[in-house]
Structures are given as structure tokens and as C-alpha cells.
Coordinates of C-alpha atoms in Angstrom, one line a residue:
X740 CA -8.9 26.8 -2.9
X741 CA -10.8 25.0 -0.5
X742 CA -11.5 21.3 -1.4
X743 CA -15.0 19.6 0.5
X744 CA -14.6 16.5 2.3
X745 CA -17.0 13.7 2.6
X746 CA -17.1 12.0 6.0
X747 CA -18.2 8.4 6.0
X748 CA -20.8 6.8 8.0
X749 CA -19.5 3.7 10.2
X750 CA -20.0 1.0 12.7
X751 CA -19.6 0.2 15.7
X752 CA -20.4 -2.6 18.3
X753 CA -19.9 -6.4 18.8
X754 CA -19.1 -8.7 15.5
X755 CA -22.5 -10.0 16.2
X756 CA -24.5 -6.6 17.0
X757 CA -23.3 -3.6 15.4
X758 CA -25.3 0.0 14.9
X759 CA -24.6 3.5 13.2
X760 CA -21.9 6.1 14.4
X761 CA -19.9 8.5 13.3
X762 CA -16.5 7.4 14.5
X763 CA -15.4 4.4 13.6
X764 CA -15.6 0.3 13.6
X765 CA -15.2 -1.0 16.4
X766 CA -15.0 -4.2 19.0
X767 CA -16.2 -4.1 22.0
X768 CA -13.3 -6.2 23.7
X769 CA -9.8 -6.7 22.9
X770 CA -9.4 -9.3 20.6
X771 CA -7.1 -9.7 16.7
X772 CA -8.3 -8.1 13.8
X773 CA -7.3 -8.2 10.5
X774 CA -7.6 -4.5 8.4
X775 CA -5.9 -4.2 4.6
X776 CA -6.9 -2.1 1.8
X777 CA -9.3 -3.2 -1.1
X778 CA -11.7 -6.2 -1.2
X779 CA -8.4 -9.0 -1.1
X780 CA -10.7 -11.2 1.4
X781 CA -8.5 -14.4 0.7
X782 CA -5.4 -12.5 1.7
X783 CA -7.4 -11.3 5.3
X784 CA -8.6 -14.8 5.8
X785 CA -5.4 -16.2 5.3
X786 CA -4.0 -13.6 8.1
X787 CA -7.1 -14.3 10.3
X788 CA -6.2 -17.5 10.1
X789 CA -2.5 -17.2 11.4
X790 CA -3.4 -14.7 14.1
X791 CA -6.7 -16.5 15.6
X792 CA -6.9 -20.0 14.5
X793 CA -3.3 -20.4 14.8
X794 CA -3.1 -17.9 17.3
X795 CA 0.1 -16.4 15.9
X796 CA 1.6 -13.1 16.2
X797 CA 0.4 -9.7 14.4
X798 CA 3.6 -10.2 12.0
X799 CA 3.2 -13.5 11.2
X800 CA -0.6 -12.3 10.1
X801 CA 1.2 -9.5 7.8
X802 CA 3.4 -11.9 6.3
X803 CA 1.1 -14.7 5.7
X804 CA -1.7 -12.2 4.3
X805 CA 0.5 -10.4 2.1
X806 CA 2.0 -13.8 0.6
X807 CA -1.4 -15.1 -0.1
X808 CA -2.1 -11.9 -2.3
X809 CA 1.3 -12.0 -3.8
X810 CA 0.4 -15.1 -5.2
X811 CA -3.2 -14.8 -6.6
X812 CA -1.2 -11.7 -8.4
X813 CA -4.5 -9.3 -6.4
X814 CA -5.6 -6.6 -9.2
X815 CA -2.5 -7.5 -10.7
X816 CA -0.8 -5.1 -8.8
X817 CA 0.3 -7.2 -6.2
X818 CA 3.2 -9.8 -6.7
X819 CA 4.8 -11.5 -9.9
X820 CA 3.2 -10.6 -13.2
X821 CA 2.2 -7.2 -13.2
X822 CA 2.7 -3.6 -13.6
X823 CA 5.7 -4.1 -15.7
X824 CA 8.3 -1.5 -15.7
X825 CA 9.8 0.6 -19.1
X826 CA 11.7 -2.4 -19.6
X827 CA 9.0 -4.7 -19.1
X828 CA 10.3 -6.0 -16.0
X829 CA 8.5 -6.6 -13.2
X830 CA 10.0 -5.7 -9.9
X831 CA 8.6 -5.8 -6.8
X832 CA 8.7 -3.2 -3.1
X833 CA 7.5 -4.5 0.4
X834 CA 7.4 -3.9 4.2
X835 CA 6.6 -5.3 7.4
X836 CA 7.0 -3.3 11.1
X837 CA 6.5 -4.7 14.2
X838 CA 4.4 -1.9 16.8
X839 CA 5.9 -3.8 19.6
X840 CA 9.6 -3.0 18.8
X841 CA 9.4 -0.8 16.5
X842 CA 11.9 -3.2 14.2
X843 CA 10.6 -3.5 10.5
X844 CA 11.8 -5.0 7.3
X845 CA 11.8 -3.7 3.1
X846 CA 13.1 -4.1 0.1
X847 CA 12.8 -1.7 -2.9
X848 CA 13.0 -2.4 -6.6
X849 CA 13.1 -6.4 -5.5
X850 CA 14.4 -8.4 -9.0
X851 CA 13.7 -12.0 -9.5
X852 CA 12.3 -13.4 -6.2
X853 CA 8.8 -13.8 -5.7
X854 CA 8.2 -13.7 -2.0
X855 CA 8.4 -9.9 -1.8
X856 CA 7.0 -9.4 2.0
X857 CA 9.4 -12.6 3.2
X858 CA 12.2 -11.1 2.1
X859 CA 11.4 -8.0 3.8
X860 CA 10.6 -10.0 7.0
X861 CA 13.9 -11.5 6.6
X862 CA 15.8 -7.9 6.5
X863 CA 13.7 -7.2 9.7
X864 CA 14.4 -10.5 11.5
X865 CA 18.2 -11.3 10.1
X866 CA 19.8 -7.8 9.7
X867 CA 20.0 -5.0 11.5
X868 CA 19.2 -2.7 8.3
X869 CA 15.7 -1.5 7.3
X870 CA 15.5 -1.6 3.5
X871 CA 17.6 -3.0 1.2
X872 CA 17.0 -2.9 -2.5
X873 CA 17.8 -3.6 -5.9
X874 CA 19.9 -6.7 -7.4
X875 CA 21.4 -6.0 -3.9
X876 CA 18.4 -7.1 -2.4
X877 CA 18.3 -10.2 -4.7
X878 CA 21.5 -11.4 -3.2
X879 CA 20.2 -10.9 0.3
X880 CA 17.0 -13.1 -0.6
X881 CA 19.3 -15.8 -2.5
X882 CA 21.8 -16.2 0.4
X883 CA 18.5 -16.5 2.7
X884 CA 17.2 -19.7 0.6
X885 CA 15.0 -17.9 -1.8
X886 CA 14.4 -18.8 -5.1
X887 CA 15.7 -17.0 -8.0
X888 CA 12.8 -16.9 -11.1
X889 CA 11.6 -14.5 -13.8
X890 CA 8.8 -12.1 -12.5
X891 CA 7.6 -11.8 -16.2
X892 CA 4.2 -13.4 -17.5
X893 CA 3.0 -13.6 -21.1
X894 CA 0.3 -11.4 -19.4
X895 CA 3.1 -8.8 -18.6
X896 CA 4.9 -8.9 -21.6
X897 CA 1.1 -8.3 -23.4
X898 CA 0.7 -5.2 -21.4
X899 CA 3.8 -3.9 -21.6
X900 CA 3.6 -4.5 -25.6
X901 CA 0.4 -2.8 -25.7
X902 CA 2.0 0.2 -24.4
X903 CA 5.1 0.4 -26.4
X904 CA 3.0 -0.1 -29.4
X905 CA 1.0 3.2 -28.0
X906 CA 3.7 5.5 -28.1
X907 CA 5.1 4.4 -24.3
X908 CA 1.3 6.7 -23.2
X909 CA 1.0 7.1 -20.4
X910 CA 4.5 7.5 -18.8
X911 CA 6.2 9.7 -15.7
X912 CA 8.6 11.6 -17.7
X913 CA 8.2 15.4 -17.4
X914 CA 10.7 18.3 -18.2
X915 CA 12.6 16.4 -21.0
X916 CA 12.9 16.4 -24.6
X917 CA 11.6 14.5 -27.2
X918 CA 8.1 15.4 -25.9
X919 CA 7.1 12.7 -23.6
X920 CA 3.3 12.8 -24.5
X921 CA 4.3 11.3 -28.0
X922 CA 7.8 9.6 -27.8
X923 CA 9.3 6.5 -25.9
X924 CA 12.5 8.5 -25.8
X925 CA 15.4 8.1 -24.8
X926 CA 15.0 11.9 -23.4
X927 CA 17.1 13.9 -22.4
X928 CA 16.7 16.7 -20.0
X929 CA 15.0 20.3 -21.5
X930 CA 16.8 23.1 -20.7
X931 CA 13.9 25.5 -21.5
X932 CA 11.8 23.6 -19.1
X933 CA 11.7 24.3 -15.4
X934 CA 10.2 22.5 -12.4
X935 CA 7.7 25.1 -11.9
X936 CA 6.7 25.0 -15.6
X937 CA 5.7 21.7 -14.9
X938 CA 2.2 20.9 -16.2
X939 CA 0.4 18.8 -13.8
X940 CA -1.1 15.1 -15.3
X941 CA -4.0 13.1 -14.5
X942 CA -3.3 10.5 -12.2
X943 CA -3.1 7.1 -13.8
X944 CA -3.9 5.4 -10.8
X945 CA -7.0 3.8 -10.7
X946 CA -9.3 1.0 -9.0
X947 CA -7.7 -1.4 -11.0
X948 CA -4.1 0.4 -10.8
X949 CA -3.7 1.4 -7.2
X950 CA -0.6 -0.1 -6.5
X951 CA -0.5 -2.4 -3.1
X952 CA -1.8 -4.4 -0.8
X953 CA -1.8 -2.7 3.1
X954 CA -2.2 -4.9 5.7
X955 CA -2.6 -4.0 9.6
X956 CA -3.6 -6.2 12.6
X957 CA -3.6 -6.9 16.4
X958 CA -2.9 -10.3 17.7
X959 CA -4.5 -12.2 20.9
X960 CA -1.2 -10.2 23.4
X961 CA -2.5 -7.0 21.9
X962 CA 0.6 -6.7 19.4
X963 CA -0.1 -4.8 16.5
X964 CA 1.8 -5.0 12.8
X965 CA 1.5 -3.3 9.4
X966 CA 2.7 -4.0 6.1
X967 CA 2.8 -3.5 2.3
X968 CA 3.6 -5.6 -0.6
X969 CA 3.3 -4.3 -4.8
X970 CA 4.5 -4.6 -8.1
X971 CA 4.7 -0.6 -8.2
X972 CA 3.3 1.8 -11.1
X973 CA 2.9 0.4 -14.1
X974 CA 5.2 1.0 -16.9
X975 CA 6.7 2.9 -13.6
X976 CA 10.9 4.3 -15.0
X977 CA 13.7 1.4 -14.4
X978 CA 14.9 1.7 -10.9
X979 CA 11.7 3.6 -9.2
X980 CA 10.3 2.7 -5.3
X981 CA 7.3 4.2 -4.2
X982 CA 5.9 4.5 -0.9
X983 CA 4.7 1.2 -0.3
X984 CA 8.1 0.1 1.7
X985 CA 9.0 3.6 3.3
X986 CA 7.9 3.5 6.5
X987 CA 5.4 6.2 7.9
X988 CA 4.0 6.2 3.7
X989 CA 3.0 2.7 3.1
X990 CA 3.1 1.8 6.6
X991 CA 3.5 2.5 10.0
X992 CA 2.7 0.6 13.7
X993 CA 3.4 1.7 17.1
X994 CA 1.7 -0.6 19.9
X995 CA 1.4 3.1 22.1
X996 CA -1.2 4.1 19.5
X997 CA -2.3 2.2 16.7
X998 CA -1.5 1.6 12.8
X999 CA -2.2 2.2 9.2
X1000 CA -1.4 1.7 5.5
X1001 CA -1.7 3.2 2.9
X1002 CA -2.3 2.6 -1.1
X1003 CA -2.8 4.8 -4.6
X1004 CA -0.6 7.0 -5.7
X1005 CA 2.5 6.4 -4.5
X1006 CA 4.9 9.0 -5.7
X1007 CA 2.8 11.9 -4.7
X1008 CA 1.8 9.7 -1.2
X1009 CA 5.4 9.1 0.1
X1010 CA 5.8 13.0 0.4
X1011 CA 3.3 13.3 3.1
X1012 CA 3.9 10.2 5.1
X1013 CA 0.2 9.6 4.9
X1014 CA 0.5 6.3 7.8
X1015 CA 2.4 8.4 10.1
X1016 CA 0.4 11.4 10.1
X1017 CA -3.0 9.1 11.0
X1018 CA -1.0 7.4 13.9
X1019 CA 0.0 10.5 15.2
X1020 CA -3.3 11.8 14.9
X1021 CA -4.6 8.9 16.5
X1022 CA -2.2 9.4 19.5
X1023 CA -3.6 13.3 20.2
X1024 CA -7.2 11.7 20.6
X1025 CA -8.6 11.3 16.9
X1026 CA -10.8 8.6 15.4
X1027 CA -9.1 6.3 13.0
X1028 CA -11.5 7.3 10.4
X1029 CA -10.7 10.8 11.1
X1030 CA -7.6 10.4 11.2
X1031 CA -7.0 8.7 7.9
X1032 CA -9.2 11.9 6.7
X1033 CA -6.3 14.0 7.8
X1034 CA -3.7 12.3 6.6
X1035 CA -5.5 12.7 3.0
X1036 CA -6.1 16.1 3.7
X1037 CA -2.8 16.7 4.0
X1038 CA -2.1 15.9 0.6
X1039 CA -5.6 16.9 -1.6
X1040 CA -4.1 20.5 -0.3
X1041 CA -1.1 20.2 -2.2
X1042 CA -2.2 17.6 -5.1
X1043 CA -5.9 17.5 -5.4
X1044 CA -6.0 15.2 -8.3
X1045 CA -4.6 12.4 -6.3
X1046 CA -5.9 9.0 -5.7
X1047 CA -5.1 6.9 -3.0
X1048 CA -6.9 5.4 0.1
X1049 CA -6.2 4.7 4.0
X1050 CA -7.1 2.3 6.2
X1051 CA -6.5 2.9 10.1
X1052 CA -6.4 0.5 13.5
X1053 CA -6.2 1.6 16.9
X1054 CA -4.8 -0.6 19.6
X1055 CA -8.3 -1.0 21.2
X1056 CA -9.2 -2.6 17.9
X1057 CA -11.3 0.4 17.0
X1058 CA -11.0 1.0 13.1
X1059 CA -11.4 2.7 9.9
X1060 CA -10.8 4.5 6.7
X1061 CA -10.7 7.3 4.3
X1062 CA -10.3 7.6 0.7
X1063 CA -10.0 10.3 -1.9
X1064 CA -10.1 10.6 -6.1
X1065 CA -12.5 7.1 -6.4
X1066 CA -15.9 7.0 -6.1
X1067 CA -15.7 4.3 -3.6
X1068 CA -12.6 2.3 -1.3
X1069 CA -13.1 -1.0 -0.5
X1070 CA -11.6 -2.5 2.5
X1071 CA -11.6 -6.2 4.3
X1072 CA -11.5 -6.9 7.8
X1073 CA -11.9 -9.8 9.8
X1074 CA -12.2 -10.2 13.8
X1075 CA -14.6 -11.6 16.6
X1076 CA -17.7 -13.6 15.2
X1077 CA -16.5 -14.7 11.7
X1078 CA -13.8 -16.4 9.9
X1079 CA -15.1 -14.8 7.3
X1080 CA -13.6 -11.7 5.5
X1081 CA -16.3 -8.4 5.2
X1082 CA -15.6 -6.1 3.1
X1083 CA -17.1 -2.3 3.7
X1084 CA -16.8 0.5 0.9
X1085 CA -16.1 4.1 1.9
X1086 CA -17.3 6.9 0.0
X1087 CA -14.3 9.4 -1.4
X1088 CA -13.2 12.1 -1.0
X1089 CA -12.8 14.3 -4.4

């Protein structure tokens, strides 16, 4: 079946002077800019600030962004407090990659420490490993200085009440037996059920259940970063990582070509390598905003229920983005002119 794409209309010129294309945002000159997914403007001010006013690397705008949105607890699925697991724990995934060396940082299914994205800069910076995760990863952040604290809210705890008191609907639990759809379990596996029996579910992800923060930017030397930071699905099983610290899904960054991030539904997402693909697409010539249109592409073939979004930066500072499942994807950036975050919306793809 063929699906029909929407191509967005851009802009392009200096941060004072801009006018209509069709390829992408764009700076005239080299200079930082600051790119994440959704309208988090206090988290791209905060890494505006670190790359231009401190004039700071592209990392140390990743990290500083992401922190700031793992503290205001963005959409609630950023950071401490949200998207509580079965359990009703909060756990926590992050990345951050350096385009220069091609070095990054993660951690997966982070328990008990707040600074998610830190940590993962501190797997990056202090280990020669790329992820760890886990309780494992706990230690790691302990024996680093961080501090050990409940993730848990009473606004947490309320929603993951809410949905134990609704039958544990909606869940990701397919293939088992007691029926899913009308039990909390425990399940068990069906043996009458097969993988290709499996009946496809809405996506649960949402505006307001997107699952990330995706952060990219360039730095005064040209440098260019990306990262991730979340709280993951909500009510997501025990144990689960999504894409947001995989690198190529949630992230990527090479300083040949460009970056991107990437944020929505994770599990289906991380199968595609959704950042990758737009870098790479970048590299044979493309537009970031049609580039992050492939990458999308990619998966609406295979899953075109799917919800997720894009946003793309090319090491000339040209950028953009691409969306698919919402009505509208809004994105912040900041660079030349303003200290001030703007956010654009994209029309989706559905």
C-alpha cells in the first residue's frame, strides 16, 4: 500500500532575514545552533547559553540542555517522575555522542540517579564502554559522585495507580495468556499464539507521551553533538530500553556530515535506526528535511501506525525536520540573532 507524504514548507536565510524554500533552515555563516525535538525552549536556551555565551563545546550544550529538561520533568517524559514502569518505578535511558570523535556515552534502564544524560557523559568521558545499564549502571553513577534518590513522585505513583486500577490498559504484552487487553497478569506465554498472529495495536504514544528529549548542535570550532535523555514508555515492562540511548535510533553525530535525533515510538523506532539513516542520507547530498523524511519513510512502510518525529542538522548549520502520526511536531532551535529559543511546527506525515 502506498502511504502519501506531506513535505513541509521551510526557511531559510540570516537569523535576522529569512524567506520561503523548500529545503531547509538555514544560516547563512557558520556559527552554533541549538536543534531538539518539541517546544522544550528552556532546555535550548540553557544549551545556547553553554555553547555561545559560554562559548563551550557542542557536548557540553547536549549535556547542559538535556539536564535542564531532566529537571523541569519536560511533558513528563523527561527525567524523575514520570512514565512509571509495571512496577511503578521510574527508570531512566540517555545518550550523548561527540561527531568529532565519534566517542559517546548511555545508560539503559538507569535506577535511582537523577542526572540521566551526566551519567551517560561520564560512561563516554571515564570508560572506554558505550552503554551500561541497569542497577549496574547505578553503581557506575555512585562510584562517579552521584547521588542515590527515589525517581518516584506522588504524581507517579497517581498515574501508575490510575492504571492498575484500569485493568493495567494499555500495556505491551502480546502473545500471552491471561488475555492482556483485560488482565494485569502475571502471563505466561500462549502456545496457540504465534508472532505472525500478532494483532497489531494503536500506538499509545502521543503529544503528551512521546518519550524524549533529542538534542543536536554545532559549537563556535564547527563541532557537532547529539543526544537523548527520557523516562521511557509509560507503564513500559520491568527491565525495557528503547531507542533513545542506542546510537544511530535516538541519536547519531558525525562532524563529516551532520546529526539527528530522534523521538516517539521507541520500540518500533530503534529497528530502523531512524538518526543514522538521515545522516547517511545527508552524506549522499540530501536536505536535512528530506532526509529526516526518509528516515520516517523507512518505517511508515513497515508500521504505518507509528508516531514519532525527527529533527536533522547539517554541519553547515543548515537544518530541519520531519514528523509522522501527529498532526503537528514542534521543534526549538536557537542560533545567530537571538538568545531566544523559536519554536517551528511541522506538519505530519500520516
Amino acid at each position: 500500500m502506498m502511504t502519501k507524504y506531506l513535505l513541509f514548507m521551510v526557511l531559510y536565510g540570516s537569523a535576522n532575514s529569512y524567506f520561503v524554500v523548500d529545503a531547509g533552515y538555514r544560516t547563512c555563516d557558520m556559527f552554533p545552533v541549538v536543534l531538539n525535538t518539541w517546544a522544550f525552549t528552556e532546555a535550548t536556551e540553557k544549551a545556547w547559553e553553554t555553547v555561545y555565551l559560554r562559548n563551550k563545546s557542542a557536548v557540553d550544550a547536549i549535556e547542559a540542555g538535556c539536564t535542564t529538561c531532566e529537571k523541569l520533568q519536560c511533558d513528563g517524559t523527561v527525567g524523575y517522575g514520570g512514565s512509571p514502569d509495571e512496577s511503578g518505578e521510574t527508570t531512566l535511558d540517555a545518550m550523548i555522542m561527540d561527531g568529532e570523535t565519534m566517542n559517546m556515552g548511555a545508560v539503559g534502564a538507569l535506577r535511582r540517579v537523577k542526572s540521566a544524560i551526566s551519567v551517560a557523559r561520564h560512561v563516554m568521558d571515564y570508560t572506554d564502554h558505550s552503554m551500561l545499564v541497569g542497577d549496574q549502571a547505578t553503581r557506575f553513577a555512585l562510584s562517579m559522585g552521584f547521588k542515590e534518590e527515589s525517581l518516584q513522585t506522588e504524581t507517579s505513583h497517581a498515574i501508575w495507580k490510575t492504571w492498575k486500577d484500569n485493568c493495567c490498559q494499555p500495556n505491551f504484552w502480546v502473545n500471552v495468556s491471561p488475555d492482556p487487553k483485560t488482565s494485569c497478569g502475571p502471563y505466561k506465554p500462549n502456545p496457540k499464539k504465534h508472532a505472525f498472529e500478532r494483532t497489531k495495536q494503536k500506538s499509545v504514544f502521543s503529544e503528551k507521551n512521546h518519550d524524549t528529549i533529542g538534542m543536536v548542535a554545532i559549537d563556535f570550532k564547527g563541532r557537532i553533538a547529539a543526544g537523548t535523555s527520557t523516562n521511557g514508555a509509560r507503564h513500559k515492562i520491568p527491565g525495557r530500553v528503547g531507542d533513545s540511548p542506542i546510537p544511530g535510533a535516538g541519536a547519531y553525530a558525525d562532524g563529516n556530515v551532520g546529526a539527528a535525533a530522534a523521538t516517539g515510538d521507541g520500540d518500533v523506532m530503534m529497528r530502523f535506526l531512524p538518526s543514522l539513516l538521515a545522516v547517511e542520507e545527508m552524506r549522499k547530498g540530501e536536505s536535512p528535511g528530506a532526509a529526516g523524511e526518509y528516515a520516517l519513510r523507512r518505517i511508515a512502510a513497515y508500521y504505518p501506525d507509528f508516531v514519532g518525529g525527527i529533527v536533522v542538522l547539517r554541519k553547515d548549520g543548515e537544518y530541519g525536520a520531519a514528523c509522522h502520526g501527529l498532526s503537528t511536531f514542534p521543534f526549538s532551535v536557537c542560533t545567530q540573532g537571538s538568545n531566544k529559543a523559536t519554536v517551528h511546527n511541522v506538519t505530519c506525515m500520516r
